[in-house]
Amino acid sequence: QVQVTESGGGSVQAGGSLTLSCTSSINTNLRYCMNWFRETPEREREGVAAIDSAGNTYYADSVKGRFTISRDNAKNILLLRMDRLQPEDTGLYRCAAETGNAPYNRCSISRQLRNWGQGTQVTVSS
């Protein structure tokens, strides 16, 4: 069973930065898709960023130019660098991962992947 674990959340003021980390046990020698979602009680789950094994990246319009998704395959870590954070970025950030041709070929911020973490809370105050 694939394990997915997020870390790096916290509380920051608007304009600040955070970097989230996601470790997983997926086999990075295979094709894969990994993405970040965020959840709040008030809003539906929102896809934030995604990356596939070829290094292609995808972003929600709301975070383009502020968030950067990257992958360190040697360390098996997925990162989400978040700059110029705003109160509307507040939420529980969850990482998801799946290997295979299907998730790779259709990798996107909204792709429902098989393996999820419990999430890490990000709170941005104004």
XYZ file of N, CA, C and O in Angstrom:
504
model
N 0.839 -1.183 0.000
C 0.000 0.000 0.000
C 0.885 1.248 0.000
O 1.851 1.316 0.753
N 0.531 2.200 -0.850
C 1.316 3.420 -0.955
C 1.033 4.321 0.234
O -0.114 4.568 0.584
N 2.090 4.809 0.856
C 1.975 5.759 1.962
C 2.250 7.161 1.452
O 3.206 7.366 0.700
N 1.417 8.098 1.864
C 1.586 9.498 1.481
C 1.502 10.349 2.746
O 0.538 10.223 3.507
N 2.486 11.219 2.970
C 2.525 12.035 4.176
C 2.936 13.454 3.839
O 3.965 13.658 3.192
N 2.141 14.416 4.293
C 2.431 15.825 4.057
C 2.995 16.465 5.316
O 2.706 16.023 6.435
N 3.749 17.539 5.126
C 4.268 18.320 6.242
C 4.571 19.726 5.750
O 4.562 19.993 4.538
N 4.850 20.628 6.696
C 5.279 21.967 6.342
C 4.232 23.047 6.491
O 4.521 24.229 6.274
N 3.007 22.677 6.850
C 1.981 23.681 7.025
C 2.248 24.566 8.233
O 3.150 24.300 9.036
N 1.455 25.609 8.365
C 1.610 26.507 9.494
C 0.756 27.745 9.321
O -0.090 27.810 8.425
N 1.010 28.722 10.186
C 0.278 29.980 10.147
C 1.214 31.098 9.719
O 2.301 31.240 10.293
N 0.795 31.869 8.739
C 1.600 32.985 8.251
C 0.695 34.168 7.991
O -0.525 34.028 7.866
N 1.314 35.330 7.891
C 0.560 36.524 7.530
C 0.512 36.648 6.012
O 1.360 36.092 5.292
N -0.470 37.363 5.545
C -0.597 37.601 4.106
C 0.703 38.183 3.562
O 1.310 39.052 4.187
N 1.080 37.666 2.403
C 2.340 38.084 1.792
C 3.500 37.178 2.127
O 4.570 37.272 1.501
N 3.303 36.306 3.090
C 4.370 35.393 3.506
C 4.491 34.183 2.610
O 3.770 34.040 1.609
N 5.400 33.286 2.999
C 5.692 32.100 2.191
C 5.734 30.852 3.066
O 6.045 30.932 4.259
N 5.432 29.737 2.453
C 5.571 28.422 3.070
C 5.976 27.427 1.999
O 5.626 27.606 0.825
N 6.674 26.387 2.417
C 6.961 25.278 1.515
C 6.431 23.990 2.126
O 6.807 23.624 3.237
N 5.527 23.353 1.413
C 4.958 22.078 1.846
C 5.760 20.930 1.240
O 6.244 21.034 0.109
N 5.848 19.847 1.993
C 6.533 18.643 1.523
C 5.589 17.469 1.555
O 4.702 17.395 2.407
N 5.791 16.572 0.624
C 4.998 15.351 0.555
C 5.937 14.185 0.262
O 6.646 14.215 -0.751
N 5.960 13.222 1.153
C 6.732 12.013 0.897
C 5.758 10.888 0.573
O 4.660 10.811 1.138
N 6.163 10.049 -0.343
C 5.315 8.915 -0.706
C 6.190 7.730 -1.050
O 7.401 7.877 -1.275
N 5.558 6.579 -1.087
C 6.306 5.370 -1.385
C 6.087 4.894 -2.810
O 6.332 3.734 -3.122
N 5.626 5.795 -3.695
C 5.422 5.374 -5.078
C 6.762 5.088 -5.725
O 7.800 5.634 -5.326
N 6.721 4.245 -6.736
C 7.923 3.895 -7.473
C 8.173 4.964 -8.535
O 7.468 5.025 -9.542
N 9.154 5.812 -8.316
C 9.405 6.912 -9.240
C 10.092 6.460 -10.521
O 10.354 7.282 -11.401
N 10.375 5.186 -10.641
C 10.881 4.663 -11.909
C 9.756 4.421 -12.902
O 9.999 4.167 -14.080
N 8.515 4.512 -12.417
C 7.339 4.345 -13.271
C 6.759 5.713 -13.640
O 7.083 6.724 -13.011
N 5.903 5.736 -14.625
C 5.176 6.965 -14.930
C 4.224 7.269 -13.779
O 3.614 6.353 -13.209
N 4.051 8.551 -13.468
C 3.174 8.896 -12.354
C 2.612 10.294 -12.514
O 3.068 11.095 -13.343
N 1.632 10.558 -11.714
C 1.086 11.894 -11.535
C 0.985 12.143 -10.038
O 0.600 11.233 -9.286
N 1.331 13.348 -9.619
C 1.158 13.744 -8.227
C 0.530 15.126 -8.214
O 0.828 15.965 -9.064
N -0.342 15.355 -7.277
C -0.939 16.684 -7.203
C -1.229 17.104 -5.772
O -1.176 16.302 -4.843
N -1.534 18.375 -5.619
C -1.914 18.981 -4.349
C -3.341 19.518 -4.471
O -3.676 20.201 -5.446
N -4.152 19.205 -3.451
C -5.484 19.760 -3.328
C -5.541 20.578 -2.047
O -4.723 20.404 -1.149
N -6.518 21.446 -1.932
C -6.787 22.089 -0.655
C -8.275 22.035 -0.382
O -9.098 22.059 -1.307
N -8.586 21.943 0.889
C -9.973 21.795 1.320
C -10.271 22.785 2.444
O -9.426 23.017 3.313
N -11.472 23.335 2.426
C -11.980 24.133 3.534
C -13.428 23.739 3.736
O -14.074 23.227 2.807
N -13.968 23.993 4.915
C -15.388 23.673 5.129
C -16.321 24.466 4.209
O -17.414 24.013 3.888
N -15.842 25.641 3.766
C -16.724 26.500 2.985
C -16.655 26.223 1.481
O -17.610 26.534 0.753
N -15.546 25.656 1.041
C -15.367 25.478 -0.407
C -15.190 24.009 -0.744
O -14.744 23.209 0.059
N -15.544 23.675 -1.963
C -15.273 22.324 -2.461
C -13.766 22.121 -2.566
O -13.004 23.077 -2.625
N -13.390 20.888 -2.610
C -11.997 20.555 -2.815
C -11.491 21.223 -4.089
O -12.148 21.168 -5.136
N -10.343 21.853 -3.998
C -9.803 22.618 -5.124
C -8.423 22.110 -5.478
O -7.532 22.082 -4.612
N -8.249 21.716 -6.724
C -6.930 21.319 -7.183
C -6.034 22.537 -7.274
O -6.453 23.587 -7.781
N -4.809 22.418 -6.803
C -3.897 23.550 -6.746
C -2.768 23.410 -7.768
O -2.506 24.336 -8.534
N -2.095 22.275 -7.769
C -0.950 22.077 -8.658
C -0.734 20.588 -8.880
O -1.122 19.764 -8.046
N -0.112 20.270 -10.003
C 0.169 18.870 -10.330
C 1.477 18.782 -11.098
O 1.913 19.745 -11.736
N 2.076 17.596 -11.027
C 3.305 17.343 -11.769
C 3.305 15.884 -12.199
O 2.834 15.012 -11.460
N 3.822 15.628 -13.412
C 3.918 14.238 -13.840
C 5.385 13.819 -13.900
O 6.296 14.627 -13.669
N 5.605 12.561 -14.215
C 6.955 12.017 -14.166
C 7.869 12.579 -15.238
O 9.084 12.423 -15.150
N 7.288 13.240 -16.249
C 8.109 13.904 -17.268
C 8.505 15.303 -16.831
O 9.251 15.983 -17.543
N 7.968 15.737 -15.698
C 8.278 17.067 -15.203
C 7.325 18.149 -15.653
O 7.538 19.332 -15.366
N 6.250 17.760 -16.357
C 5.246 18.741 -16.746
C 4.491 19.195 -15.497
O 4.141 18.380 -14.643
N 4.232 20.481 -15.414
C 3.543 21.028 -14.252
C 2.250 21.718 -14.664
O 2.124 22.226 -15.782
N 1.316 21.739 -13.741
C -0.007 22.297 -13.987
C -0.422 23.075 -12.741
O -0.155 22.634 -11.619
N -1.090 24.211 -12.949
C -1.478 25.057 -11.830
C -2.899 25.572 -11.992
O -3.355 25.835 -13.109
N -3.552 25.776 -10.860
C -4.814 26.492 -10.878
C -4.535 27.952 -11.197
O -3.483 28.495 -10.811
N -5.475 28.602 -11.866
C -5.287 30.016 -12.219
C -5.049 30.870 -10.979
O -4.292 31.843 -11.022
N -5.671 30.494 -9.887
C -5.590 31.298 -8.669
C -4.199 31.288 -8.037
O -3.908 32.147 -7.192
N -3.345 30.336 -8.417
C -2.022 30.254 -7.784
C -0.879 30.429 -8.786
O 0.290 30.461 -8.379
N -1.188 30.557 -10.053
C -0.128 30.726 -11.054
C 0.711 31.946 -10.738
O 0.190 33.011 -10.433
N 2.028 31.766 -10.825
C 2.939 32.859 -10.537
C 3.269 33.012 -9.066
O 4.186 33.761 -8.712
N 2.530 32.303 -8.193
C 2.794 32.382 -6.752
C 3.258 31.046 -6.176
O 4.049 31.015 -5.235
N 2.741 29.944 -6.703
C 3.076 28.608 -6.215
C 3.960 27.903 -7.233
O 3.794 28.080 -8.442
N 4.864 27.066 -6.720
C 5.719 26.267 -7.584
C 5.751 24.830 -7.071
O 6.102 24.596 -5.912
N 5.391 23.906 -7.938
C 5.449 22.489 -7.591
C 6.722 21.906 -8.178
O 7.107 22.235 -9.313
N 7.388 21.061 -7.405
C 8.612 20.440 -7.893
C 8.775 19.079 -7.239
O 8.109 18.764 -6.258
N 9.687 18.306 -7.797
C 9.834 16.928 -7.374
C 11.311 16.578 -7.279
O 12.070 16.853 -8.212
N 11.711 16.007 -6.155
C 13.067 15.494 -5.995
C 12.956 13.975 -5.985
O 12.656 13.372 -4.952
N 13.163 13.361 -7.135
C 12.976 11.913 -7.235
C 13.996 11.147 -6.395
O 13.685 10.088 -5.844
N 15.192 11.679 -6.288
C 16.223 10.977 -5.520
C 15.816 10.863 -4.053
O 16.073 9.852 -3.399
N 15.181 11.910 -3.544
C 14.742 11.903 -2.151
C 13.288 11.483 -2.005
O 12.786 11.380 -0.891
N 12.624 11.280 -3.139
C 11.216 10.886 -3.142
C 10.344 11.894 -2.407
O 9.495 11.530 -1.585
N 10.565 13.166 -2.708
C 9.822 14.241 -2.058
C 9.173 15.131 -3.109
O 9.799 15.503 -4.097
N 7.925 15.474 -2.874
C 7.192 16.442 -3.671
C 7.113 17.729 -2.863
O 6.791 17.693 -1.678
N 7.419 18.855 -3.499
C 7.410 20.138 -2.810
C 6.376 21.069 -3.422
O 6.098 21.012 -4.621
N 5.825 21.920 -2.595
C 4.956 22.990 -3.069
C 5.423 24.277 -2.388
O 5.185 24.486 -1.208
N 6.109 25.096 -3.155
C 6.563 26.387 -2.658
C 5.438 27.389 -2.875
O 4.967 27.570 -3.999
N 5.016 28.061 -1.796
C 3.906 28.997 -1.863
C 4.398 30.379 -1.433
O 4.805 30.562 -0.286
N 4.356 31.310 -2.355
C 4.771 32.694 -2.097
C 3.575 33.627 -2.184
O 2.551 33.302 -2.794
N 3.742 34.796 -1.602
C 2.692 35.831 -1.623
C 1.353 35.227 -1.225
O 0.331 35.402 -1.914
N 1.352 34.528 -0.117
C 0.138 33.873 0.350
C -0.930 34.892 0.713
O -0.638 35.987 1.211
N -2.173 34.499 0.454
C -3.333 35.328 0.734
C -4.292 34.564 1.633
O -4.252 33.327 1.683
N -5.172 35.276 2.349
C -6.118 34.576 3.231
C -6.930 33.509 2.509
O -7.253 32.478 3.110
N -7.233 33.725 1.250
C -8.014 32.728 0.501
C -7.229 31.461 0.200
O -7.799 30.477 -0.290
N -5.933 31.460 0.498
C -5.127 30.247 0.344
C -5.241 29.336 1.570
O -4.698 28.220 1.573
N -5.918 29.799 2.598
C -6.100 28.993 3.804
C -6.825 27.699 3.486
O -7.793 27.686 2.722
N -6.361 26.613 4.084
C -7.032 25.337 3.886
C -6.169 24.173 4.321
O -5.017 24.346 4.718
N -6.754 23.001 4.245
C -6.025 21.753 4.491
C -5.454 21.298 3.152
O -6.210 20.996 2.226
N -4.149 21.246 3.051
C -3.486 20.881 1.810
C -3.150 19.399 1.844
O -2.464 18.928 2.759
N -3.638 18.710 0.827
C -3.427 17.265 0.750
C -2.704 16.912 -0.534
O -2.942 17.513 -1.584
N -1.843 15.932 -0.418
C -1.050 15.467 -1.537
C -1.610 14.116 -1.997
O -2.076 13.323 -1.174
N -1.576 13.892 -3.304
C -2.042 12.616 -3.844
C -1.061 12.131 -4.899
O -0.402 12.931 -5.567
N -0.989 10.812 -5.060
C -0.019 10.239 -5.989
C -0.541 8.933 -6.569
O -1.254 8.187 -5.897
N -0.173 8.673 -7.813
C -0.537 7.412 -8.439
C 0.398 7.156 -9.608
O 0.713 8.074 -10.373
N 0.812 5.902 -9.746
C 1.637 5.515 -10.881
C 0.771 4.859 -11.952
O -0.331 4.384 -11.676
N 1.271 4.831 -13.172
C 0.558 4.173 -14.249
C 0.376 5.084 -15.454
O 0.505 6.298 -15.361
N 0.060 4.479 -16.585
C -0.116 5.263 -17.812
C -1.341 6.168 -17.755
O -1.307 7.298 -18.238
N -2.419 5.680 -17.188
C -3.649 6.482 -17.153
C -3.463 7.771 -16.357
O -3.764 8.862 -16.865
N -3.007 7.690 -15.103
C -2.815 8.961 -14.386
C -1.766 9.849 -15.030
O -1.874 11.067 -15.005
N -0.736 9.252 -15.627
C 0.299 10.045 -16.276
C -0.258 10.767 -17.505
O -0.042 11.971 -17.685
N -0.977 10.049 -18.348
C -1.499 10.638 -19.590
C -2.561 11.694 -19.331
O -2.767 12.583 -20.167
N -3.255 11.581 -18.209
C -4.326 12.531 -17.899
C -4.016 13.314 -16.624
O -4.920 13.705 -15.902
N -2.768 13.521 -16.371
C -2.368 14.247 -15.164
C -2.884 15.684 -15.221
O -2.732 16.369 -16.240
N -3.487 16.125 -14.140
C -4.000 17.484 -14.064
C -4.220 17.833 -12.611
O -4.124 16.980 -11.731
N -4.569 19.085 -12.356
C -4.820 19.496 -10.980
C -6.112 18.868 -10.440
O -6.286 18.777 -9.238
N -6.975 18.452 -11.305
C -8.257 17.907 -10.860
C -8.323 16.393 -10.939
O -9.349 15.809 -10.594
N -7.246 15.771 -11.361
C -7.236 14.314 -11.488
C -7.383 13.666 -10.116
O -6.655 13.965 -9.175
N -8.360 12.762 -9.975
C -8.563 12.033 -8.723
C -7.579 10.877 -8.693
O -7.744 9.898 -9.418
N -6.562 10.997 -7.864
C -5.544 9.967 -7.781
C -5.861 9.005 -6.635
O -6.636 9.311 -5.734
N -5.215 7.865 -6.680
C -5.606 6.767 -5.809
C -5.123 6.917 -4.374
O -5.811 6.510 -3.434
N -3.953 7.484 -4.192
C -3.326 7.476 -2.869
C -3.220 8.890 -2.290
O -2.629 9.771 -2.920
N -3.784 9.072 -1.094
C -3.894 10.384 -0.473
C -3.203 10.411 0.873
O -3.174 9.417 1.591
N -2.742 11.613 1.251
C -2.280 11.819 2.604
C -3.368 12.451 3.456
O -4.447 12.783 2.965
N -3.078 12.626 4.741
C -4.044 13.206 5.666
C -4.086 14.726 5.598
O -5.054 15.333 6.059
N -3.051 15.328 5.052
C -3.059 16.769 4.859
C -2.262 17.531 5.896
O -1.940 17.019 6.977
N -1.948 18.777 5.557
C -1.259 19.693 6.464
C -1.967 21.047 6.364
O -2.277 21.507 5.268
N -2.249 21.647 7.513
C -3.054 22.863 7.562
C -2.214 24.101 7.269
O -1.122 24.270 7.840
N -2.757 24.947 6.403
C -2.155 26.247 6.106
C -3.167 27.322 6.470
O -4.315 27.280 6.014
N -2.760 28.260 7.293
C -3.636 29.349 7.711
C -2.942 30.670 7.417
O -1.828 30.904 7.899
N -3.603 31.509 6.617
C -3.044 32.805 6.239
C -3.936 33.893 6.812
O -5.122 33.958 6.509
N -3.353 34.742 7.627
C -4.120 35.815 8.252
C -3.842 37.140 7.545
O -2.753 37.373 7.033
N -4.846 37.990 7.563
C -4.723 39.289 6.865
C -4.136 40.341 7.775
O -3.997 40.149 8.973
